[in-house]
């Protein structure tokens, strides 16, 4: 995805984080610098940083060896790297070559949660529900639905557990099938993320390569509040799962390590 920044009179910024979720580092150049509310910022041409938005947290990143916080600048449309609170940026000038990198563990954790959210949405839609809200933040991840027609299973705890079990089976099956995850851009510029033929939705977030990259996908029993069906969930990336489940002597974690899926994992009852 490319943003033309006419207002600042600079070149286009390439959203590299949308092209490759697993891109950890790029050599690029500064295309704009500035300051807003006393906080300095810099924008790079090939931008690897995902800013907070769409229910997904911002990446953790660095310009050279200085930690930065990526933010979407509303006026220009640029994703700018800002100094952390109380921090500062190194001296930077337009046209300067710089190294930009992200914390890949944080990125893949966020991508796993976001992709798992799309998968939970797909499972809910199989029940005839419509999504009305979503949150993909760690510790807060949930999809909220409304049921156009009365679903009697939701009226009591046993029924809610029954339908949650159905959702778990659907999620686990899709992960076991390792369905591919990819994005396509429509003619109007919208980016649509697909879980193979199972589900698609407009989205500007980062996602795993395929559902087999998801590990420890857990759905506690759903809740119903004020007419909304809230399905909370947790998920990790296979890289993080493998890193915490390998022998202490292991030194390498392959990208294609086998995932662990908890479609019927231990859960809490509400």
mmCIF file of C-alpha atoms in Angstrom:
data_model
loop_
_atom_site.group_PDB
_atom_site.id
_atom_site.type_symbol
_atom_site.label_atom_id
_atom_site.label_comp_id
_atom_site.label_asym_id
_atom_site.label_seq_id
_atom_site.Cartn_x
_atom_site.Cartn_y
_atom_site.Cartn_z
ATOM 1 C CA UNK A 1 0.000 0.000 0.000
ATOM 2 C CA UNK A 2 1.381 3.438 -0.954
ATOM 3 C CA UNK A 3 0.451 6.809 0.488
ATOM 4 C CA UNK A 4 1.188 9.891 -1.652
ATOM 5 C CA UNK A 5 1.969 12.802 0.632
ATOM 6 C CA UNK A 6 1.276 15.897 -1.448
ATOM 7 C CA UNK A 7 0.716 18.176 1.538
ATOM 8 C CA UNK A 8 4.281 17.739 2.724
ATOM 9 C CA UNK A 9 5.778 17.818 -0.740
ATOM 10 C CA UNK A 10 7.566 14.511 -0.176
ATOM 11 C CA UNK A 11 7.658 11.248 -2.078
ATOM 12 C CA UNK A 12 5.426 8.251 -1.532
ATOM 13 C CA UNK A 13 5.707 6.075 1.545
ATOM 14 C CA UNK A 14 5.522 2.318 1.040
ATOM 15 C CA UNK A 15 3.753 0.375 3.795
ATOM 16 C CA UNK A 16 6.257 -2.484 3.891
ATOM 17 C CA UNK A 17 4.567 -4.004 6.961
ATOM 18 C CA UNK A 18 1.543 -4.825 4.803
ATOM 19 C CA UNK A 19 3.650 -6.496 2.124
ATOM 20 C CA UNK A 20 5.485 -8.846 4.500
ATOM 21 C CA UNK A 21 4.448 -9.442 8.117
ATOM 22 C CA UNK A 22 7.757 -11.183 8.770
ATOM 23 C CA UNK A 23 9.990 -8.375 7.454
ATOM 24 C CA UNK A 24 12.237 -7.579 10.409
ATOM 25 C CA UNK A 25 14.581 -4.924 9.037
ATOM 26 C CA UNK A 26 14.907 -2.597 6.038
ATOM 27 C CA UNK A 27 17.511 -0.194 4.764
ATOM 28 C CA UNK A 28 15.600 2.890 3.689
ATOM 29 C CA UNK A 29 15.770 6.679 3.669
ATOM 30 C CA UNK A 30 14.160 9.505 5.587
ATOM 31 C CA UNK A 31 11.532 11.333 3.532
ATOM 32 C CA UNK A 32 10.284 13.806 6.147
ATOM 33 C CA UNK A 33 11.104 15.063 9.636
ATOM 34 C CA UNK A 34 9.134 17.304 11.958
ATOM 35 C CA UNK A 35 7.773 17.926 15.396
ATOM 36 C CA UNK A 36 4.279 17.866 16.811
ATOM 37 C CA UNK A 37 3.327 19.000 20.299
ATOM 38 C CA UNK A 38 6.981 19.079 21.211
ATOM 39 C CA UNK A 39 7.608 15.498 20.091
ATOM 40 C CA UNK A 40 10.037 14.966 17.187
ATOM 41 C CA UNK A 41 9.191 12.528 14.421
ATOM 42 C CA UNK A 42 10.661 11.101 11.242
ATOM 43 C CA UNK A 43 9.068 9.263 8.319
ATOM 44 C CA UNK A 44 10.906 6.722 6.193
ATOM 45 C CA UNK A 45 10.225 5.728 2.602
ATOM 46 C CA UNK A 46 9.945 1.964 3.104
ATOM 47 C CA UNK A 47 8.054 1.845 6.380
ATOM 48 C CA UNK A 48 8.176 -1.436 8.343
ATOM 49 C CA UNK A 49 6.245 -0.083 11.350
ATOM 50 C CA UNK A 50 2.580 -0.888 11.959
ATOM 51 C CA UNK A 51 0.935 1.985 13.876
ATOM 52 C CA UNK A 52 -1.812 1.360 16.401
ATOM 53 C CA UNK A 53 -5.165 1.079 14.670
ATOM 54 C CA UNK A 54 -7.892 -1.297 13.563
ATOM 55 C CA UNK A 55 -7.910 -2.924 16.989
ATOM 56 C CA UNK A 56 -4.207 -3.829 16.751
ATOM 57 C CA UNK A 57 -1.402 -2.359 18.902
ATOM 58 C CA UNK A 58 1.589 -0.555 17.413
ATOM 59 C CA UNK A 59 4.827 -2.357 16.670
ATOM 60 C CA UNK A 60 7.893 -1.961 18.817
ATOM 61 C CA UNK A 61 10.592 -0.543 16.561
ATOM 62 C CA UNK A 62 13.908 1.204 16.153
ATOM 63 C CA UNK A 63 15.516 3.721 13.801
ATOM 64 C CA UNK A 64 19.187 2.801 13.862
ATOM 65 C CA UNK A 65 19.577 1.948 17.578
ATOM 66 C CA UNK A 66 16.970 4.365 18.934
ATOM 67 C CA UNK A 67 13.598 2.968 19.993
ATOM 68 C CA UNK A 68 10.616 4.658 18.349
ATOM 69 C CA UNK A 69 6.826 4.575 18.544
ATOM 70 C CA UNK A 70 5.011 4.466 15.169
ATOM 71 C CA UNK A 71 1.977 6.739 14.855
ATOM 72 C CA UNK A 72 -0.348 7.497 11.946
ATOM 73 C CA UNK A 73 -0.194 11.240 11.229
ATOM 74 C CA UNK A 74 -3.762 12.240 10.374
ATOM 75 C CA UNK A 75 -2.858 15.346 8.405
ATOM 76 C CA UNK A 76 -0.315 13.802 6.055
ATOM 77 C CA UNK A 77 -1.312 10.138 6.094
ATOM 78 C CA UNK A 78 2.283 9.202 6.871
ATOM 79 C CA UNK A 79 3.225 6.639 9.461
ATOM 80 C CA UNK A 80 5.816 8.543 11.472
ATOM 81 C CA UNK A 81 8.331 7.222 13.975
ATOM 82 C CA UNK A 82 8.086 9.344 17.120
ATOM 83 C CA UNK A 83 10.286 9.527 20.185
ATOM 84 C CA UNK A 84 8.972 7.616 23.224
ATOM 85 C CA UNK A 85 7.664 9.733 26.072
ATOM 86 C CA UNK A 86 10.621 11.546 27.581
ATOM 87 C CA UNK A 87 12.919 10.309 24.819
ATOM 88 C CA UNK A 88 14.467 11.778 21.703
ATOM 89 C CA UNK A 89 15.346 10.812 18.151
ATOM 90 C CA UNK A 90 18.863 10.788 16.710
ATOM 91 C CA UNK A 91 19.727 13.706 14.386
ATOM 92 C CA UNK A 92 17.994 12.876 11.097
ATOM 93 C CA UNK A 93 17.682 14.738 7.810
ATOM 94 C CA UNK A 94 15.560 14.222 4.705
ATOM 95 C CA UNK A 95 17.330 11.949 2.252
ATOM 96 C CA UNK A 96 19.446 10.314 4.944
ATOM 97 C CA UNK A 97 19.850 6.541 4.732
ATOM 98 C CA UNK A 98 18.730 4.715 7.878
ATOM 99 C CA UNK A 99 18.124 1.210 9.187
ATOM 100 C CA UNK A 100 14.581 0.592 10.427
ATOM 101 C CA UNK A 101 13.702 -2.579 12.298
ATOM 102 C CA UNK A 102 10.948 -4.095 14.405
ATOM 103 C CA UNK A 103 10.718 -6.528 17.300
ATOM 104 C CA UNK A 104 9.649 -9.603 15.336
ATOM 105 C CA UNK A 105 8.393 -11.440 18.408
ATOM 106 C CA UNK A 106 6.011 -8.589 19.204
ATOM 107 C CA UNK A 107 4.951 -8.332 15.539
ATOM 108 C CA UNK A 108 4.148 -12.020 15.191
ATOM 109 C CA UNK A 109 2.281 -12.021 18.515
ATOM 110 C CA UNK A 110 0.080 -9.177 17.265
ATOM 111 C CA UNK A 111 -0.363 -10.812 13.852
ATOM 112 C CA UNK A 112 -1.426 -14.088 15.457
ATOM 113 C CA UNK A 113 -4.053 -12.355 17.586
ATOM 114 C CA UNK A 114 -5.378 -10.360 14.640
ATOM 115 C CA UNK A 115 -5.604 -13.395 12.364
ATOM 116 C CA UNK A 116 -7.221 -15.458 15.114
ATOM 117 C CA UNK A 117 -9.784 -12.680 15.461
ATOM 118 C CA UNK A 118 -10.716 -13.031 11.796
ATOM 119 C CA UNK A 119 -11.009 -16.771 12.325
ATOM 120 C CA UNK A 120 -13.299 -16.322 15.341
ATOM 121 C CA UNK A 121 -15.388 -13.935 13.250
ATOM 122 C CA UNK A 122 -15.656 -16.586 10.534
ATOM 123 C CA UNK A 123 -16.776 -19.178 13.084
ATOM 124 C CA UNK A 124 -19.393 -16.773 14.464
ATOM 125 C CA UNK A 125 -20.739 -15.998 11.014
ATOM 126 C CA UNK A 126 -21.215 -19.734 10.500
ATOM 127 C CA UNK A 127 -23.754 -19.457 13.326
ATOM 128 C CA UNK A 128 -25.616 -16.730 11.479
ATOM 129 C CA UNK A 129 -24.243 -13.935 13.675
ATOM 130 C CA UNK A 130 -23.049 -10.525 12.517
ATOM 131 C CA UNK A 131 -19.865 -8.937 13.849
ATOM 132 C CA UNK A 132 -20.333 -5.520 15.457
ATOM 133 C CA UNK A 133 -17.001 -4.905 17.235
ATOM 134 C CA UNK A 134 -13.508 -6.337 17.590
ATOM 135 C CA UNK A 135 -10.385 -5.916 19.704
ATOM 136 C CA UNK A 136 -7.086 -7.671 19.007
ATOM 137 C CA UNK A 137 -5.013 -6.347 21.920
ATOM 138 C CA UNK A 138 -3.188 -8.901 24.097
ATOM 139 C CA UNK A 139 -5.269 -9.728 27.148
ATOM 140 C CA UNK A 140 -8.324 -8.001 25.671
ATOM 141 C CA UNK A 141 -8.891 -9.887 22.425
ATOM 142 C CA UNK A 142 -12.546 -10.444 21.613
ATOM 143 C CA UNK A 143 -15.098 -10.390 18.817
ATOM 144 C CA UNK A 144 -18.613 -9.134 19.509
ATOM 145 C CA UNK A 145 -21.611 -10.280 17.504
ATOM 146 C CA UNK A 146 -25.312 -9.717 17.221
ATOM 147 C CA UNK A 147 -27.746 -12.470 16.312
ATOM 148 C CA UNK A 148 -30.380 -11.271 13.786
ATOM 149 C CA UNK A 149 -32.639 -14.043 15.028
ATOM 150 C CA UNK A 150 -33.112 -15.351 18.567
ATOM 151 C CA UNK A 151 -30.603 -18.075 19.385
ATOM 152 C CA UNK A 152 -32.104 -20.127 22.220
ATOM 153 C CA UNK A 153 -28.716 -21.723 22.957
ATOM 154 C CA UNK A 154 -27.558 -18.428 24.435
ATOM 155 C CA UNK A 155 -30.237 -18.291 27.129
ATOM 156 C CA UNK A 156 -28.470 -20.436 29.755
ATOM 157 C CA UNK A 157 -24.908 -21.431 30.762
ATOM 158 C CA UNK A 158 -25.172 -24.933 29.329
ATOM 159 C CA UNK A 159 -26.343 -23.610 25.971
ATOM 160 C CA UNK A 160 -23.598 -21.000 25.858
ATOM 161 C CA UNK A 161 -20.990 -23.669 26.553
ATOM 162 C CA UNK A 162 -22.536 -25.846 23.848
ATOM 163 C CA UNK A 163 -22.288 -23.156 21.191
ATOM 164 C CA UNK A 164 -18.775 -22.188 22.326
ATOM 165 C CA UNK A 165 -17.751 -25.807 21.795
ATOM 166 C CA UNK A 166 -19.066 -25.548 18.227
ATOM 167 C CA UNK A 167 -16.942 -22.440 17.671
ATOM 168 C CA UNK A 168 -13.858 -24.214 19.050
ATOM 169 C CA UNK A 169 -14.309 -27.114 16.656
ATOM 170 C CA UNK A 170 -14.596 -24.776 13.653
ATOM 171 C CA UNK A 171 -11.512 -22.803 14.688
ATOM 172 C CA UNK A 172 -9.427 -25.909 15.382
ATOM 173 C CA UNK A 173 -10.399 -27.463 12.046
ATOM 174 C CA UNK A 174 -9.311 -24.376 10.084
ATOM 175 C CA UNK A 175 -5.975 -24.255 11.912
ATOM 176 C CA UNK A 176 -5.420 -27.977 11.362
ATOM 177 C CA UNK A 177 -6.097 -27.471 7.645
ATOM 178 C CA UNK A 178 -3.430 -24.720 7.628
ATOM 179 C CA UNK A 179 -5.549 -22.499 5.399
ATOM 180 C CA UNK A 180 -3.529 -19.818 3.568
ATOM 181 C CA UNK A 181 -3.906 -16.180 4.625
ATOM 182 C CA UNK A 182 -3.448 -13.482 1.972
ATOM 183 C CA UNK A 183 -4.500 -9.962 1.057
ATOM 184 C CA UNK A 184 -5.871 -8.450 -2.139
ATOM 185 C CA UNK A 185 -6.435 -4.797 -2.993
ATOM 186 C CA UNK A 186 -9.732 -3.804 -4.580
ATOM 187 C CA UNK A 187 -10.065 -1.252 -7.357
ATOM 188 C CA UNK A 188 -11.125 1.383 -4.809
ATOM 189 C CA UNK A 189 -7.888 0.885 -2.861
ATOM 190 C CA UNK A 190 -9.334 -1.147 -0.003
ATOM 191 C CA UNK A 191 -7.202 -4.014 1.257
ATOM 192 C CA UNK A 192 -9.131 -7.234 1.870
ATOM 193 C CA UNK A 193 -7.655 -10.062 3.931
ATOM 194 C CA UNK A 194 -8.703 -13.627 3.066
ATOM 195 C CA UNK A 195 -8.573 -16.817 5.102
ATOM 196 C CA UNK A 196 -8.508 -18.877 1.924
ATOM 197 C CA UNK A 197 -12.173 -19.209 0.852
ATOM 198 C CA UNK A 198 -13.434 -19.413 4.447
ATOM 199 C CA UNK A 199 -13.637 -15.697 5.182
ATOM 200 C CA UNK A 200 -12.633 -12.259 3.920
ATOM 201 C CA UNK A 201 -12.832 -8.765 5.367
ATOM 202 C CA UNK A 202 -11.380 -5.284 4.740
ATOM 203 C CA UNK A 203 -8.352 -4.931 7.025
ATOM 204 C CA UNK A 204 -5.171 -2.895 7.431
ATOM 205 C CA UNK A 205 -3.549 -5.145 10.016
ATOM 206 C CA UNK A 206 -0.704 -7.649 9.945
ATOM 207 C CA UNK A 207 -1.436 -11.354 9.603
ATOM 208 C CA UNK A 208 0.256 -14.728 9.654
ATOM 209 C CA UNK A 209 1.122 -16.532 6.409
ATOM 210 C CA UNK A 210 -1.301 -19.376 7.077
ATOM 211 C CA UNK A 211 -3.502 -20.569 9.907
ATOM 212 C CA UNK A 212 -0.942 -23.252 10.770
ATOM 213 C CA UNK A 213 1.156 -20.405 12.198
ATOM 214 C CA UNK A 214 -1.377 -20.065 15.036
ATOM 215 C CA UNK A 215 -0.762 -21.854 18.326
ATOM 216 C CA UNK A 216 -2.613 -22.176 21.624
ATOM 217 C CA UNK A 217 -5.895 -20.823 20.277
ATOM 218 C CA UNK A 218 -8.274 -20.820 23.251
ATOM 219 C CA UNK A 219 -11.902 -19.688 23.435
ATOM 220 C CA UNK A 220 -13.371 -19.375 26.958
ATOM 221 C CA UNK A 221 -17.139 -19.789 27.191
ATOM 222 C CA UNK A 222 -18.802 -16.848 25.469
ATOM 223 C CA UNK A 223 -20.816 -14.186 27.284
ATOM 224 C CA UNK A 224 -23.977 -12.319 26.347
ATOM 225 C CA UNK A 225 -24.219 -8.697 27.466
ATOM 226 C CA UNK A 226 -26.857 -6.168 26.435
ATOM 227 C CA UNK A 227 -27.808 -8.247 23.439
ATOM 228 C CA UNK A 228 -24.223 -8.681 22.245
ATOM 229 C CA UNK A 229 -22.465 -12.029 22.011
ATOM 230 C CA UNK A 230 -18.899 -11.565 23.247
ATOM 231 C CA UNK A 231 -16.391 -14.230 22.222
ATOM 232 C CA UNK A 232 -13.074 -13.692 23.969
ATOM 233 C CA UNK A 233 -10.008 -15.536 22.727
ATOM 234 C CA UNK A 234 -6.264 -15.937 23.086
ATOM 235 C CA UNK A 235 -3.714 -17.080 20.552
ATOM 236 C CA UNK A 236 0.032 -17.126 20.090
ATOM 237 C CA UNK A 237 2.326 -17.474 17.114
ATOM 238 C CA UNK A 238 3.969 -20.841 16.564
ATOM 239 C CA UNK A 239 7.374 -19.154 16.913
ATOM 240 C CA UNK A 240 6.595 -17.991 20.439
ATOM 241 C CA UNK A 241 4.943 -21.275 21.370
ATOM 242 C CA UNK A 242 7.888 -23.315 20.108
ATOM 243 C CA UNK A 243 10.391 -21.053 21.850
ATOM 244 C CA UNK A 244 8.751 -21.787 25.210
ATOM 245 C CA UNK A 245 8.324 -25.529 24.601
ATOM 246 C CA UNK A 246 11.704 -26.584 23.184
ATOM 247 C CA UNK A 247 14.505 -28.193 25.220
ATOM 248 C CA UNK A 248 16.866 -25.717 26.862
ATOM 249 C CA UNK A 249 19.658 -26.860 24.532
ATOM 250 C CA UNK A 250 17.768 -25.831 21.406
ATOM 251 C CA UNK A 251 19.263 -22.880 19.527
ATOM 252 C CA UNK A 252 17.021 -22.551 16.495
ATOM 253 C CA UNK A 253 13.269 -22.174 16.079
ATOM 254 C CA UNK A 254 12.121 -22.939 12.510
ATOM 255 C CA UNK A 255 9.272 -20.976 10.936
ATOM 256 C CA UNK A 256 7.549 -24.197 9.939
ATOM 257 C CA UNK A 257 7.478 -25.748 13.416
ATOM 258 C CA UNK A 258 4.321 -27.742 14.086
ATOM 259 C CA UNK A 259 1.599 -25.679 15.806
ATOM 260 C CA UNK A 260 -0.235 -26.580 18.993
ATOM 261 C CA UNK A 261 -3.958 -25.906 18.793
ATOM 262 C CA UNK A 262 -6.275 -25.991 21.787
ATOM 263 C CA UNK A 263 -9.619 -26.246 20.091
ATOM 264 C CA UNK A 264 -11.026 -27.876 23.223
ATOM 265 C CA UNK A 265 -8.487 -26.500 25.653
ATOM 266 C CA UNK A 266 -9.105 -25.910 29.326
ATOM 267 C CA UNK A 267 -11.449 -22.979 29.615
ATOM 268 C CA UNK A 268 -13.277 -20.893 32.172
ATOM 269 C CA UNK A 269 -17.011 -21.092 32.670
ATOM 270 C CA UNK A 270 -18.997 -17.890 33.215
#
